[in-house]
Tab-separated table of C-alpha atoms in Angstrom:
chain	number	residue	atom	x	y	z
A	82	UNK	CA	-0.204	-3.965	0.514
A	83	UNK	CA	2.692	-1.571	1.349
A	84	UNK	CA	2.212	1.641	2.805
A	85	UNK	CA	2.049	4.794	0.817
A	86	UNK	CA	5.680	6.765	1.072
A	87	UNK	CA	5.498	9.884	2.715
A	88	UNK	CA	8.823	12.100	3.910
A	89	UNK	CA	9.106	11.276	7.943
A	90	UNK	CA	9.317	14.937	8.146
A	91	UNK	CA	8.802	18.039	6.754
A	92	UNK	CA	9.075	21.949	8.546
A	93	UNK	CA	8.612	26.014	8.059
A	94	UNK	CA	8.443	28.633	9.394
A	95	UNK	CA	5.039	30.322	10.196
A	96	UNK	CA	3.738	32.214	6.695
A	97	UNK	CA	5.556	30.027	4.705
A	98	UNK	CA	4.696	27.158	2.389
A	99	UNK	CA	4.951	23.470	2.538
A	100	UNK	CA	4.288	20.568	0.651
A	101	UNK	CA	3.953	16.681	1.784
A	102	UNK	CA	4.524	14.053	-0.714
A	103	UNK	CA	2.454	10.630	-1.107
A	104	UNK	CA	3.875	8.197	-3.739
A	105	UNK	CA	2.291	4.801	-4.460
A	106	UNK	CA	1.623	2.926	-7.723
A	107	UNK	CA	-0.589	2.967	-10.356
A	108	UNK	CA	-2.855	0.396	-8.383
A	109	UNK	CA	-3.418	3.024	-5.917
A	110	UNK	CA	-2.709	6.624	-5.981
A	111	UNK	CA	-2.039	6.482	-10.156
A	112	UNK	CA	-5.301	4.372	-10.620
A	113	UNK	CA	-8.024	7.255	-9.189
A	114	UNK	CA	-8.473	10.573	-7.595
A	115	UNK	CA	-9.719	9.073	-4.371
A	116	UNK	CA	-6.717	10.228	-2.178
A	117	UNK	CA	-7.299	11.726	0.964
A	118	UNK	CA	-5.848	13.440	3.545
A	119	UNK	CA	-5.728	13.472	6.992
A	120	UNK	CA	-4.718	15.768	10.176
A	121	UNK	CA	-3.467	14.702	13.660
A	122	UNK	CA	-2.641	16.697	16.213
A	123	UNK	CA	-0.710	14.542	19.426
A	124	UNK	CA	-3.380	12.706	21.418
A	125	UNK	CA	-5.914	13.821	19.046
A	126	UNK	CA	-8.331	12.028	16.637
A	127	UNK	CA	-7.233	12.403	12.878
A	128	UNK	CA	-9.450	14.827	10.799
A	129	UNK	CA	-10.290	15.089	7.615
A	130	UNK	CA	-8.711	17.660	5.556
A	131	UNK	CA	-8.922	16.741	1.583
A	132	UNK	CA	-10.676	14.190	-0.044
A	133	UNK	CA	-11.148	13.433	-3.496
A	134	UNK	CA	-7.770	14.267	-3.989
A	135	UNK	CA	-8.069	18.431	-4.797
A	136	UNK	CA	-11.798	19.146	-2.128
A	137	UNK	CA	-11.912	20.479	1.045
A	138	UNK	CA	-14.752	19.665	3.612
A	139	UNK	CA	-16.598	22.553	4.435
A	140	UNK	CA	-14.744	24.432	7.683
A	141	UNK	CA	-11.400	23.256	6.678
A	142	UNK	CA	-9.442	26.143	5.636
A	143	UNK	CA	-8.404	27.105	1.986
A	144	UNK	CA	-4.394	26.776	3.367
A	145	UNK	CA	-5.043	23.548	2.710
A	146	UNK	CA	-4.850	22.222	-1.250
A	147	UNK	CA	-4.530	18.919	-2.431
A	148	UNK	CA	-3.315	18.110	-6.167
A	149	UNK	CA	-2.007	14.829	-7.676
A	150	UNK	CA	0.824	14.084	-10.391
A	151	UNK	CA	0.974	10.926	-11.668
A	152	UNK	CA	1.175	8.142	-8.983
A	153	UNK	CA	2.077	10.904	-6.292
A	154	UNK	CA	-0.623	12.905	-4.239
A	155	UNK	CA	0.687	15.929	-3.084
A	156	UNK	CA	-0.580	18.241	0.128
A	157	UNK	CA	0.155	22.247	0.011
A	158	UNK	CA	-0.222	24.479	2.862
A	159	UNK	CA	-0.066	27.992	2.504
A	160	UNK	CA	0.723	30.702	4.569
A	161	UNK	CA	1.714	28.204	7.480
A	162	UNK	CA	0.496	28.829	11.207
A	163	UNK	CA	1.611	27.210	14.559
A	164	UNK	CA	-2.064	25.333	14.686
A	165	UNK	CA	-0.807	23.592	11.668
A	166	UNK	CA	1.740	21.777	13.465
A	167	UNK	CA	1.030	17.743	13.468
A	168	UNK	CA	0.916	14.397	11.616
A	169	UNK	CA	-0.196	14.182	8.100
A	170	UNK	CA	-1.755	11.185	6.424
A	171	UNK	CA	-2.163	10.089	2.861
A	172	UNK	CA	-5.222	7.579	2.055
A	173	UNK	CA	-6.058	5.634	-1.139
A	174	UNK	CA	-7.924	3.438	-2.385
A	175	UNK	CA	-6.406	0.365	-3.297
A	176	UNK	CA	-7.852	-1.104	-6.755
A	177	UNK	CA	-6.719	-4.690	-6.634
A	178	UNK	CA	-7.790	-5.825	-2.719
A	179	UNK	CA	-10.571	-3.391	-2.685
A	180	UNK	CA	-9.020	-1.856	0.270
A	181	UNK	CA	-7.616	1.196	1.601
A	182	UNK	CA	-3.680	1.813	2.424
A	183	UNK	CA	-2.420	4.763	4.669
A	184	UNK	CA	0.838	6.960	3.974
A	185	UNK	CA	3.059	5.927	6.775
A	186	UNK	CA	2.818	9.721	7.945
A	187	UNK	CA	4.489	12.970	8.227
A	188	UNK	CA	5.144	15.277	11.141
A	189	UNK	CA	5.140	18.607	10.034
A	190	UNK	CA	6.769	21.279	12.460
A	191	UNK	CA	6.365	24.841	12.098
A	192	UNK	CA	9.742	26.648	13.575
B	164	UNK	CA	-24.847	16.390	14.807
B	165	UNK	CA	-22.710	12.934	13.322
B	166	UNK	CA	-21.491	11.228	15.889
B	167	UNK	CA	-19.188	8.123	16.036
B	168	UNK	CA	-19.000	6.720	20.300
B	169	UNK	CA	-16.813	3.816	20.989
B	170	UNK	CA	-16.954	1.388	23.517
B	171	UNK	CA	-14.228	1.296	26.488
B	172	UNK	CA	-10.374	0.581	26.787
B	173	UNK	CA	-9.759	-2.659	27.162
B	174	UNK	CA	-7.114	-5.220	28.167
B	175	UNK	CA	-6.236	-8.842	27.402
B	176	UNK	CA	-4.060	-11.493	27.138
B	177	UNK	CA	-2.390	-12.813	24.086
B	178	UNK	CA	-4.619	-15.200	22.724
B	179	UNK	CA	-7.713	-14.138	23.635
B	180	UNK	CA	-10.319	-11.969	21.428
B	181	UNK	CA	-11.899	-8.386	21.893
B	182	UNK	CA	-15.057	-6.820	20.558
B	183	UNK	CA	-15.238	-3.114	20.404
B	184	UNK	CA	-18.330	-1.273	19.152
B	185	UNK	CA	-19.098	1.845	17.571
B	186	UNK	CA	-22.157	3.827	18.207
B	187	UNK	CA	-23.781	6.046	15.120
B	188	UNK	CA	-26.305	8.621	15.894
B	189	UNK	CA	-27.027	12.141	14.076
B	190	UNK	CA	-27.425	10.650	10.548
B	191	UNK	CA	-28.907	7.622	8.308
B	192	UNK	CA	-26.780	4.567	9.863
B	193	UNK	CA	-27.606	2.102	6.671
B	194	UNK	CA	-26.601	4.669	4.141
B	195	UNK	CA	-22.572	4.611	4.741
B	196	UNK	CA	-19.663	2.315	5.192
B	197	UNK	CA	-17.764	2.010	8.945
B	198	UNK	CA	-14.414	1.555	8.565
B	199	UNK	CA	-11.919	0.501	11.207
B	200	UNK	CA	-8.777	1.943	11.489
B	201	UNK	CA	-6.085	1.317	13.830
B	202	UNK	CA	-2.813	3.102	15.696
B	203	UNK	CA	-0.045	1.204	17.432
B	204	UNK	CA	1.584	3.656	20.421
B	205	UNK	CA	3.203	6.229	18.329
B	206	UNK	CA	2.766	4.363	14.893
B	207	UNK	CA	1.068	5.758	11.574
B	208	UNK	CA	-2.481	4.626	10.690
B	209	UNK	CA	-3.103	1.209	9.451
B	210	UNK	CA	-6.605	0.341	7.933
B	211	UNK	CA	-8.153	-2.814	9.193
B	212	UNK	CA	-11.703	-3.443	7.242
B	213	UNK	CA	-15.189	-1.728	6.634
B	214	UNK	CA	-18.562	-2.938	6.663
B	215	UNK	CA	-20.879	-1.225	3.967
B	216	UNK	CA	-23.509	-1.267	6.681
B	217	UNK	CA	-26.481	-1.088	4.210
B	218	UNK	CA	-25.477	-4.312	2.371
B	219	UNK	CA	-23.605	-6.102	5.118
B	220	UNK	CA	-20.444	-6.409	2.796
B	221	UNK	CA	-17.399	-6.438	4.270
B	222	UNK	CA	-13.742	-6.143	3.527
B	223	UNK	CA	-10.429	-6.707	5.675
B	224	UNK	CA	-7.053	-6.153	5.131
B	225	UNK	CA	-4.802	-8.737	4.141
B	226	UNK	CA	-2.832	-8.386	7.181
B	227	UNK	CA	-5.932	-9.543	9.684
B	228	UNK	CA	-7.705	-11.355	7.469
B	229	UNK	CA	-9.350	-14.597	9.301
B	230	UNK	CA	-8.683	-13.127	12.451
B	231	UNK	CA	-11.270	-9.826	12.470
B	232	UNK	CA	-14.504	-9.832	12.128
B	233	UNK	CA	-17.036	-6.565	11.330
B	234	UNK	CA	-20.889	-6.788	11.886
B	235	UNK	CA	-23.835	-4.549	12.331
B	236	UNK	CA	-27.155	-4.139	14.029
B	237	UNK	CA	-28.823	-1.692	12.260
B	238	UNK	CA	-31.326	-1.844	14.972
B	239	UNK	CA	-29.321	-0.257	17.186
B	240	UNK	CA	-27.222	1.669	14.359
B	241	UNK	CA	-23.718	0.077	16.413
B	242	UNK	CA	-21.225	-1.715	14.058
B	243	UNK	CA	-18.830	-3.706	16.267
B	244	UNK	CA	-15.141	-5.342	15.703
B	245	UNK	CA	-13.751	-8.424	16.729
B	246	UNK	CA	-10.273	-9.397	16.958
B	247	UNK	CA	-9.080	-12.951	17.522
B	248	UNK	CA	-5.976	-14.608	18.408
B	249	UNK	CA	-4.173	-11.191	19.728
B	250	UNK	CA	-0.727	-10.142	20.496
B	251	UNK	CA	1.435	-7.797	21.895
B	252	UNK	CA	1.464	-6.090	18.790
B	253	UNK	CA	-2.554	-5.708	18.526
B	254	UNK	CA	-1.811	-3.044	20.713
B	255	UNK	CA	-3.684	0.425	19.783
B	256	UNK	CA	-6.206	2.607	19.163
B	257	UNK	CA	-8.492	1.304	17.346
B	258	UNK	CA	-10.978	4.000	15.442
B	259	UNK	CA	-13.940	3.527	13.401
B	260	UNK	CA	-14.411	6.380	11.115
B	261	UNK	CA	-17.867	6.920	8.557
B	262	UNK	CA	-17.305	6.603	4.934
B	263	UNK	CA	-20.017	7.850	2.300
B	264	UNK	CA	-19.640	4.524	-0.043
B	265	UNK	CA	-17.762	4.908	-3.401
B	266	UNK	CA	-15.284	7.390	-1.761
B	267	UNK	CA	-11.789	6.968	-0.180
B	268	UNK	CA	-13.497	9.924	2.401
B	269	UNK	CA	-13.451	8.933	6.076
B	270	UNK	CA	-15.223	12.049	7.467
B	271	UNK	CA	-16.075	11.397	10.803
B	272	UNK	CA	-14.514	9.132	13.688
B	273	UNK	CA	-15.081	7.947	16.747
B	274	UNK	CA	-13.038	8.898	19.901
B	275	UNK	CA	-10.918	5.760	19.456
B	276	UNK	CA	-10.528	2.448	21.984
B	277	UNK	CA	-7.193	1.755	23.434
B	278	UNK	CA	-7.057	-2.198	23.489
B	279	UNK	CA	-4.133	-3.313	25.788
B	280	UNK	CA	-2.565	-7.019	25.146
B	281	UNK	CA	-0.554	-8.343	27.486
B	282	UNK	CA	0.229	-11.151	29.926
């Protein structure tokens, strides 16, 4: 199972928008809306910041929206802040191996 | 509160296997999956396997399968993975991470366990 594509890198400036691509197939991504998303700051533990594609876990902020297009999953933050500033992961369910398969990642800098 | 607490770093040789367990307090062990995630020094994520702990049903990636191996005691609501036959590039963190079943959600994780190959 290849990794989900995600951009290596993506940046703003703070207040700003951004969004962070995820593109797999339609045995993955395309097949369900069980993509999630993850946060990792350097050194850090990864956190959970959408699931379900489009919900947020209670405490995670509402700069944070997730939406889906096909077999792409997409990440939005608005009104971008200097805490935002770390690795992104895609997540999906993978329908075939009854598995899960990660984005390779996306470091997001905030200038 | 939930809380996911990993055994400590470790180091090996190539060839030899590791065991690394994950402790679950703060909420009904047998009711979720564990899954086991892993990060190679300054690498993306890579999934590994899950145990739905309830069941005993387990899954591994293609990539390690016949070479890991996920268990529980629910008695002691720990799940544990083993890893045979390692390399070099078994390097990593390795996480576990809770999963309410039916859901690609992993909502809480453990601090992580650096395992350390080398000869």
């Amino acid at each position: 199972q290849s990794a989900l594509t995600q951009p290596a890198s993506v940046s703003g400036s703070p207040g700003q928008s951004i969004t962070i691509s995820c593109t797999g197939t339609n045995s993955d991504v395309g097949s369900y809306d069980l993509v999630s998303w993850y946060q990792q700051h350097p050194g850090k533990v990864p956190k959970l910041m959408i699931y379900g594609g489009t919900e947020r876990p209670s405490g995670v902020s509402n700069r944070f929206s997730g939406s889906k297009s096909g077999n792409t999953a997409s990440l939005t933050i608005s009104g971008l802040q200097a805490e935002d500033e770390a690795d992104y992961y895609c997540c999906s369910y993978v329908s075939s191996s009854n598995s899960l398969v990660f984005g390779g990642g996306t470091r997001l800098t905030v200038l | 509160q939930v809380q996911l607490v990993q055994s400590g770093a470790e180091v090996r040789e190539p060839g030899a296997s590791v065991e690394v367990s994950c402790k679950a307090s703060g909420y009904s062990f047998t009711s979720y999956a564990i899954h086991w995630v892993r990060q190679a020094p300054g690498q993306g994520l890579e999934w590994v396997g899950r145990i739905v702990v309830g069941y005993g049903d387990t899954e591994y990636s293609q990539k390690f399968q016949g070479r890991v191996t996920i268990t529980r005691d629910t008695s002691a609501s720990t799940a544990y993975m083993v890893m045979s036959s390692l390399t070099s590039e078994d390097t990593a963190i390795y996480y576990c991470a809770r999963n309410p079943v039916g859901t690609v959600t992993l909502d809480h994780w453990g601090q992580g366990t650096l395992v350390t190959v080398f000869s």
